[in-house]
Amino acid sequence: MEPGGASNELPEKAEVQLRKGVLEYCVLALLRDGPKYGVELLDHLQETGTLATSQGTVYPLLSRLRRDDLVVTTWQESPSGPPRRYYALTDAGRAALAAFAGIWPGFRDAVDHLLAPPAGQRRHPERAKP
């Protein structure tokens, strides 16, 4: 193992774990304003940069959301190609999104508080060299 190899993986691992934790609710939020099909959801997630993911992640997530009655699906003809499966929020999906939206600010603020340096300490941990 190269020196520093494990520590170089930590930011990526943290980002993956955070994405896994919030992706379901981000997808529900993308559906808040109306039905979308899978590739459309992927495109919106890609635009964020941080939430970009793959079809291999989103489609199983959408299937689970459907099984959990948080979304419903309909097939619609496409102007270019085969029909598309559109996903829309159910009342339960709207309730789950509202619950998450209510919890998120406190969760975010608690994490931000723990990550902030104690009062009086410099923001950057580097020490001035003598």
C-alpha atoms as one frame of an Amber mdcrd trajectory, in Angstrom:
protein
   0.000   0.000   0.000   1.300   3.426  -0.892   1.840   5.950   1.892  -1.306
   7.968   2.394  -3.353   5.586   0.237  -6.075   4.984   2.796  -6.471   8.664
   3.649  -6.824   9.516  -0.036  -9.843   7.183  -0.216 -11.617   8.704   2.792
 -13.132  11.768   1.060 -14.473   9.569  -1.744 -15.890   7.050   0.740 -17.543
   9.829   2.732 -19.108  11.279  -0.419 -20.429   7.864  -1.489 -21.976   7.256
   1.940 -23.580  10.711   2.023 -24.971  10.238  -1.499 -26.459   6.865  -0.520
 -28.132   8.456   2.475 -29.868  11.274   0.624 -30.314  10.046  -2.953 -33.787
   8.593  -2.361 -35.060  11.936  -1.086 -33.328  13.880  -3.841 -35.124  11.711
  -6.414 -38.416  12.312  -4.615 -37.657  16.056  -4.690 -37.022  15.899  -8.445
 -40.476  14.344  -8.869 -42.184  16.993  -6.719 -43.115  19.167  -9.701 -44.312
  16.368 -11.943 -43.537  13.003 -13.530 -40.106  12.302 -14.996 -38.545   9.315
 -16.713 -35.356   7.601 -15.549 -32.832   9.222 -17.885 -34.336  12.625 -17.128
 -33.752  12.007 -13.410 -30.186  10.905 -14.108 -29.570  14.090 -16.106 -30.826
  16.282 -13.252 -28.641  14.423 -10.755 -25.666  14.729 -13.122 -26.167  18.512
 -13.277 -25.570  18.753  -9.531 -22.123  17.170  -9.831 -22.087  15.764  -6.309
 -25.231  13.668  -6.751 -24.256  12.245 -10.144 -24.838   8.508 -10.223 -25.432
   5.677 -12.656 -28.412   3.835 -14.120 -27.320   0.855 -12.030 -28.063   2.895
  -8.917 -31.129   4.897  -9.974 -33.257   2.173 -11.541 -33.093  -0.193  -8.542
 -33.849   2.824  -6.331 -36.890   3.683  -8.473 -38.069   0.060  -8.275 -37.790
   0.155  -4.490 -39.652   3.488  -4.342 -42.416   1.915  -6.430 -42.590  -1.195
  -4.215 -42.775   1.105  -1.170 -45.686   3.001  -2.812 -43.738   6.274  -2.810
 -43.961   6.549  -6.607 -46.247   5.223  -9.314 -45.334   4.596 -12.919 -47.032
   5.123 -16.240 -45.918   4.388 -19.780 -45.985   7.245 -22.262 -45.173   7.331
 -25.937 -41.905   9.031 -26.774 -41.489  11.353 -29.762 -38.122   9.680 -30.353
 -37.939   5.956 -29.683 -39.823   3.445 -27.572 -42.361   4.355 -24.866 -40.896
   5.658 -21.614 -41.749   4.746 -18.039 -42.545   7.916 -16.112 -42.344   8.097
 -12.331 -44.643  10.311 -10.231 -44.975  10.899  -6.500 -47.794   9.310  -4.558
 -49.312  10.932  -1.493 -47.020   8.698   0.591 -44.043   9.902  -1.475 -45.006
  13.526  -0.853 -45.327  12.782   2.875 -41.913  11.075   2.956 -40.345  14.045
   1.151 -42.018  16.499   3.541 -40.769  14.517   6.540 -37.213  14.494   5.168
 -37.399  18.219   4.380 -38.421  18.837   7.989 -35.561  16.755   9.396 -32.814
  17.871   7.003 -32.122  21.427   8.295 -31.547  20.226  11.865 -29.409  17.335
  10.650 -27.366  19.627   8.378 -26.955  22.231  11.122 -25.841  19.611  13.648
 -23.175  18.291  11.275 -22.059  21.825  10.370 -21.767  22.637  14.088 -19.586
  19.586  14.734 -17.381  20.302  11.725 -16.844  23.979  12.574 -13.598  24.748
  14.393 -13.902  25.834  18.013 -14.140  29.590  18.510 -10.770  31.283  18.317
  -9.112  28.595  16.202  -7.986  29.227  12.664 -10.164  27.775   9.907  -7.175
  26.014   8.318  -5.264  23.479  10.392  -1.921  24.251   8.742   0.530  25.803
  11.153   2.727  28.713  10.186   6.256  27.479   9.719   8.933  29.138  11.897
